[in-house]
C-alpha atoms as one frame of an Amber mdcrd trajectory, in Angstrom:
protein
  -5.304 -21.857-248.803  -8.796 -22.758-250.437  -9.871 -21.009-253.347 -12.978
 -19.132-254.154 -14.057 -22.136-255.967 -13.619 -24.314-252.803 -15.414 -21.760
-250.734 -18.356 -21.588-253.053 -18.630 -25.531-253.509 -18.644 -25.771-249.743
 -21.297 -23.322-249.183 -23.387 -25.383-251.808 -22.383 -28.165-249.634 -24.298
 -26.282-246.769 -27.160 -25.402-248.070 -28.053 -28.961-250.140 -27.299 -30.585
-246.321 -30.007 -27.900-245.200 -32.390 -28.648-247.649 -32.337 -31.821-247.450
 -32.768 -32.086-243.739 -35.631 -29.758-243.845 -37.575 -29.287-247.427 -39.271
 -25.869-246.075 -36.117 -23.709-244.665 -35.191 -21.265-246.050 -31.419 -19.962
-246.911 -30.235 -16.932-247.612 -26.835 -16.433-249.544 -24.095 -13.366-248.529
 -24.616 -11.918-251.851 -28.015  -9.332-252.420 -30.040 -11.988-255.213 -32.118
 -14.923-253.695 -30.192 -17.518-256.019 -26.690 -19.156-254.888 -24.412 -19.908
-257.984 -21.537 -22.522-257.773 -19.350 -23.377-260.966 -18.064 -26.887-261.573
 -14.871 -28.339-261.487 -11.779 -26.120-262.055 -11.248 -23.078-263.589 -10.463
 -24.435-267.005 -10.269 -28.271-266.926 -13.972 -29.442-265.546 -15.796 -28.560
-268.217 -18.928 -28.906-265.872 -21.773 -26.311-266.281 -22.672 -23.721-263.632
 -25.644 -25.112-261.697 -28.350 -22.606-259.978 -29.759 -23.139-256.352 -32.930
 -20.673-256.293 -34.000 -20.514-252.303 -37.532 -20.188-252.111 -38.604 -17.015
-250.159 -41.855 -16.191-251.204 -43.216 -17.360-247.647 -41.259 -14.289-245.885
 -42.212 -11.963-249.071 -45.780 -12.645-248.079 -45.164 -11.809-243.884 -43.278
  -8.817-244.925 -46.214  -8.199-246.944 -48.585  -8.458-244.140 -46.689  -6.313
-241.762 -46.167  -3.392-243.650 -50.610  -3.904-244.548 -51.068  -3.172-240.476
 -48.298  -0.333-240.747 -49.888   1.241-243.025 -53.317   0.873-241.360 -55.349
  -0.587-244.002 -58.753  -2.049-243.128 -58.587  -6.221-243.606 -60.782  -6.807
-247.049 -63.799  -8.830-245.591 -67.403  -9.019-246.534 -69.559  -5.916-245.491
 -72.102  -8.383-243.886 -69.213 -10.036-241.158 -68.517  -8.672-238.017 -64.732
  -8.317-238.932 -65.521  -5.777-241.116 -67.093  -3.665-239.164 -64.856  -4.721
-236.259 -61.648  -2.912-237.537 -63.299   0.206-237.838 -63.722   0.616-234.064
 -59.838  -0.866-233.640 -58.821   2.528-231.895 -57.081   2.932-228.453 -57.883
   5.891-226.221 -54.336   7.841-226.711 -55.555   7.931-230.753 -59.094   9.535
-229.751 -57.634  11.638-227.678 -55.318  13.128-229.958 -58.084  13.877-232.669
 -60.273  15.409-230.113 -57.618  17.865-229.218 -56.547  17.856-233.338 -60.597
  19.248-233.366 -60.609  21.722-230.993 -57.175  23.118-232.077 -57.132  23.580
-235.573 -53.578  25.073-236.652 -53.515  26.757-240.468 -51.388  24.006-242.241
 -52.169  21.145-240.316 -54.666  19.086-241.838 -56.476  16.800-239.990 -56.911
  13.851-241.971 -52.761  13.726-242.441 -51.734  14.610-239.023 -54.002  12.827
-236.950 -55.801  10.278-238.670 -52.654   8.863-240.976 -54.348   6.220-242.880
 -56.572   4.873-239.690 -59.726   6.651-239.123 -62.024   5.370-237.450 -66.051
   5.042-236.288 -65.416   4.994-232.291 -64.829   8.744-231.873 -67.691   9.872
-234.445 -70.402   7.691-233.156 -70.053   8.307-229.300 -69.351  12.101-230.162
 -72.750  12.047-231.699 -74.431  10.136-229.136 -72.918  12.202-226.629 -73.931
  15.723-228.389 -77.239  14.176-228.458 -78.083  13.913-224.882 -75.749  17.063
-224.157 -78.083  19.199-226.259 -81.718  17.937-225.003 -80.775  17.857-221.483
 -79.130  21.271-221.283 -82.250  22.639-223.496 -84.485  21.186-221.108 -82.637
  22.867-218.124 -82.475  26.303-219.983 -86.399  26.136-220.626 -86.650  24.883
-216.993 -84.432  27.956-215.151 -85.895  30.169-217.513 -89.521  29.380-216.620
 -88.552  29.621-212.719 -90.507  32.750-211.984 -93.771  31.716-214.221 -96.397
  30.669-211.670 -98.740  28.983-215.147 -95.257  27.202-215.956 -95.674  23.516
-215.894 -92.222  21.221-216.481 -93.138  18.851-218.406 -90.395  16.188-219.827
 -90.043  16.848-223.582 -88.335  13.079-224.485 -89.470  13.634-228.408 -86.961
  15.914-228.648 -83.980  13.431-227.818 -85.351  11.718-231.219 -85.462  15.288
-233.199 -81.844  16.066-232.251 -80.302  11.954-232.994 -82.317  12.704-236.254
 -80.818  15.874-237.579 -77.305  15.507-236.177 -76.668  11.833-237.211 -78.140
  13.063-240.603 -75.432  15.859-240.432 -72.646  13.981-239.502 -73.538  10.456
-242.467 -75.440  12.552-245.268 -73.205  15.195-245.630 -70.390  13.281-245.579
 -71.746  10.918-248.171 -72.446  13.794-250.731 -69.051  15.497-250.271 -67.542
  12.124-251.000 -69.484  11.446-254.082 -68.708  15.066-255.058 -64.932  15.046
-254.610 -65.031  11.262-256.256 -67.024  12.639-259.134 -64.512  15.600-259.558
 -61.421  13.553-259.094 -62.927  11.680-262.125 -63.249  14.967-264.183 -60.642
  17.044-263.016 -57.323  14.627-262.894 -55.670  17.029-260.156 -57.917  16.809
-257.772 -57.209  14.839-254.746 -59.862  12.959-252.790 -60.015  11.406-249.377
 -61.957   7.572-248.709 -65.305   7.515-247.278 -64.323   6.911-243.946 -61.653
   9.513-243.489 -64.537  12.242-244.522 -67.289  10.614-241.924 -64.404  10.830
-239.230 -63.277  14.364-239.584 -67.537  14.959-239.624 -67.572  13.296-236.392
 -64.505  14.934-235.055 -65.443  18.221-235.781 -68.973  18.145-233.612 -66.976
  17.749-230.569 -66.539  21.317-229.868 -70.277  21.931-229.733 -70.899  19.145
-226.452 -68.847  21.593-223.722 -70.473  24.489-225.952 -74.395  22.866-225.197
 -74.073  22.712-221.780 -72.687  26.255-221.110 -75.687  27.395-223.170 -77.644
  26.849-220.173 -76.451  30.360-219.395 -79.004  32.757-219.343 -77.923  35.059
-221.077 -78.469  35.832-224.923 -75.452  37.710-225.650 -73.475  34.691-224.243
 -75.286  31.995-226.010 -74.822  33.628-229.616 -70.639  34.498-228.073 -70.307
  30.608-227.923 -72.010  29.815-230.533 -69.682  31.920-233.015 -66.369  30.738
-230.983 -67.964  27.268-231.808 -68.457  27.689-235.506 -65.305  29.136-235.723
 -62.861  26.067-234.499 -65.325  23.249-235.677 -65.432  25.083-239.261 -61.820
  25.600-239.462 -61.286  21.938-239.015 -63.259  21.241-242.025 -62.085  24.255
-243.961 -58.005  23.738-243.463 -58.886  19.687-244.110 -61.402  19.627-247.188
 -59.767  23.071-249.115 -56.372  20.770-250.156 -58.624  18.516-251.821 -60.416
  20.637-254.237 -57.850  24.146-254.713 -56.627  22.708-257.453 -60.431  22.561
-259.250 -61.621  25.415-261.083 -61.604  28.583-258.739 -65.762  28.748-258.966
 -65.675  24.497-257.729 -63.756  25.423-254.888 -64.861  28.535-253.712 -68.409
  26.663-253.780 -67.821  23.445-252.276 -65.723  25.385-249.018 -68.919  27.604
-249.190 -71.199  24.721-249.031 -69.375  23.025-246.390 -69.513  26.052-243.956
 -73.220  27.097-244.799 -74.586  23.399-244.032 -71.838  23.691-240.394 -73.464
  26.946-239.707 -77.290  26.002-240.109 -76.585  23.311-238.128 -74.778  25.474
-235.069 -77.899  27.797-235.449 -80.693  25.477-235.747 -79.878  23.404-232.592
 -79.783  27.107-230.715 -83.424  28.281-232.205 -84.926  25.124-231.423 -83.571
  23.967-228.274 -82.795  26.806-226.197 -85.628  29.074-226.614 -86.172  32.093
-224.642 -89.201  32.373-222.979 -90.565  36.170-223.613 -92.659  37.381-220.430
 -95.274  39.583-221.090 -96.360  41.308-217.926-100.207  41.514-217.306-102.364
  43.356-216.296-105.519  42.887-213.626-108.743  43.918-215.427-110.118  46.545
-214.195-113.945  46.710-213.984-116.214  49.330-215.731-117.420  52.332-212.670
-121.211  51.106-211.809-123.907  53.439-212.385-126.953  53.098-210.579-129.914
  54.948-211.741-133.032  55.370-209.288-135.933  55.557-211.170-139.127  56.876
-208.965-142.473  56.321-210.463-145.337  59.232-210.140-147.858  58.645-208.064
C-alpha cells in the first residue's frame, strides 16, 4: 500500500513529465493553492528539504479577467478619436432597446431605470434614433395640423416650412446632450462635496435623456387632432410618464444631499422636461384663429340737383 509520501512524489513525477513536454501548460494540483509541495525522502531518515513547484496561472487569471470585463458591460478603454470607441457604444441588440422603451413608457415607483434596464450597458443607439425620430415626428405632424386646420381658408397657401425640421433637431438634441451634461457635472461636483451622494457616468444620464423622449413621438402625431382640449390632455399624460422616468431615476442620486439640493435639482429637472413638452406645442401646432369678415358696405349716395336761375 503506497504512502502519502509515494503518492505525492508521483504526482510531482506527473507534473515535471508535463512541464517538460510542454513549457506553457498549465497544472493544477487537488488541493485549493496554485503551488504543489512534495517532501523528500522518508519521514525521518532523508534529510532532504521540501521543494516547491509554483504552476504558473497568471495566463487564465488574465481570461477570467476579461470575461467577467464583458459581464459586467464595461466599455473597452480606447482612444476617443478611434472608431472602437465609439463603436461599443452602439453594441446594443433590439430585445435591449426594446426593453428600455417599454422601461420609459412604464415607469413603476421603485424601479429605477438606470438599475433595471440599463445594468451597467447604456447605450447611444436608442437616444440618437429616438431623437431623430421625434424630430421628423414633430415637423411633419405640425405641418399637417397647420395644413387641416387651414382647410376652409380660401387666402390659405401651403407652403412647405423645411426650416423648421432644423429648429426642432436644434432644441431637442440640445435637450437631450446639454442637459444631460450639466446634471452630470452637478451630481459629480456634489458627489465631491457631499461624500453620500451617489452619481451615475455620463452615458447612463444621456441614455435615460434619450429614453425618456420616447413617449412624446406617438404623443406628436396624435396632436394632429384638432382639438385643443385633446392636445393639452396628451400633452399632460406625456409629461407625466416621461417625467416620472427621470424623477424615480435621478431622486436616488441626490436624497441623501441637503433637503434644499434635492428638492431643487428634481425641481430643475421637471421645469426644463416641462418647457420642453410646452414649447414644441406653442410653436409647432398653432391654432389658426379665424376671424370672420365682413363685406364693406358702401356709404348711401346723395345726389343733389342744383338748377341755376335764369
Amino acid at each position: 500500500m503506497a504512502s502519502p509520501n509515494d503518492l505525492q512524489f508521483q504526482e510531482f513525477e506527473e507534473a515535471a513529465e508535463l512541464l517538460s513536454a510542454d513549457p506553457g501548460a498549465s497544472t493544477l494540483s487537488a488541493s485549493a493553492s496554485n503551488t504543489i509541495t512534495t517532501a523528500g525522502g522518508g519521514g525521518g531518515g532523508g534529510g532532504g528539504g521540501g521543494e516547491d513547484v509554483k504552476l504558473d496561472l497568471s495566463e487564465d487569471e488574465e481570461g477570467q479577467e476579461e470575461s467577467s470585463e464583458l459581464l459586467g458591460g464595461q466599455k473597452p478603454a480606447g482612444g476617443f478619436w478611434t472608431f472602437e470607441y465609439y463603436q461599443s457604444f452602439f453594441n446594443v441588440d433590439t430585445v435591449q432597446v426594446l426593453d428600455r422603451v417599454k422601461g420609459s413608457v412604464m415607469p413603476l415607483p421603485g424601479r429605477n431605470f438606470i438599475k433595471h434596464h440599463l445594468r451597467s450597458n447604456p447605450d447611444l443607439y436608442g437616444p440618437f434614433w429616438i431623437c431623430v425620430t421625434l424630430v421628423f415626428s414633430v415637423v411633419i405632424s405640425g405641418n399637417l395640423s397647420t395644413f387641416l386646420s387651414e382647410m376652409g381658408n380660401p387666402s390659405y397657401h401651403y407652403r412647405p416650412q423645411f426650416h423648421r425640421v432644423t429648429i426642432a433637431a436644434v432644441v431637442i438634441f440640445m435637450y437631450a446632450w446639454l442637459v444631460p451634461i450639466g446634471l452630470w457635472g452637478f451630481l459629480t461636483w456634489r458627489q465631491g462635496s457631499e461624500r453620500q451622494i451617489g452619481g451615475y457616468s455620463f452615458l447612463e444620464t444621456v441614455c435615460v435623456y434619450g429614453y425618456s423622449l420616447f413617449i412624446y413621438i406617438p404623443t406628436s402625431v396624435l396632436w394632429i387632432i384638432p382639438f385643443e382640449w385633446l392636445r393639452w390632455t396628451l400633452i399632460l399624460f406625456a409629461m407625466v410618464i416621461s417625467g416620472s422616468v427621470l424623477v424615480l431615476t435621478f431622486w436616488p442620486a441626490v436624497r441623501d444631499d441637503t433637503k434644499v439640493m434635492s428638492v431643487a435639482t428634481v425641481v430643475t429637472i421637471v421645469v426644463l422636461h416641462t418647457l420642453l413638452a410646452i414649447g414644441c406645442k406653442m410653436y409647432f401646432f398653432q391654432t389658426a384663429v379665424h376671424v370672420p369678415t365682413t363685406a364693406p358696405t358702401s356709404p348711401p349716395l346723395h345726389i343733389t340737383v342744383a338748377t341755376r336761375p335764369h
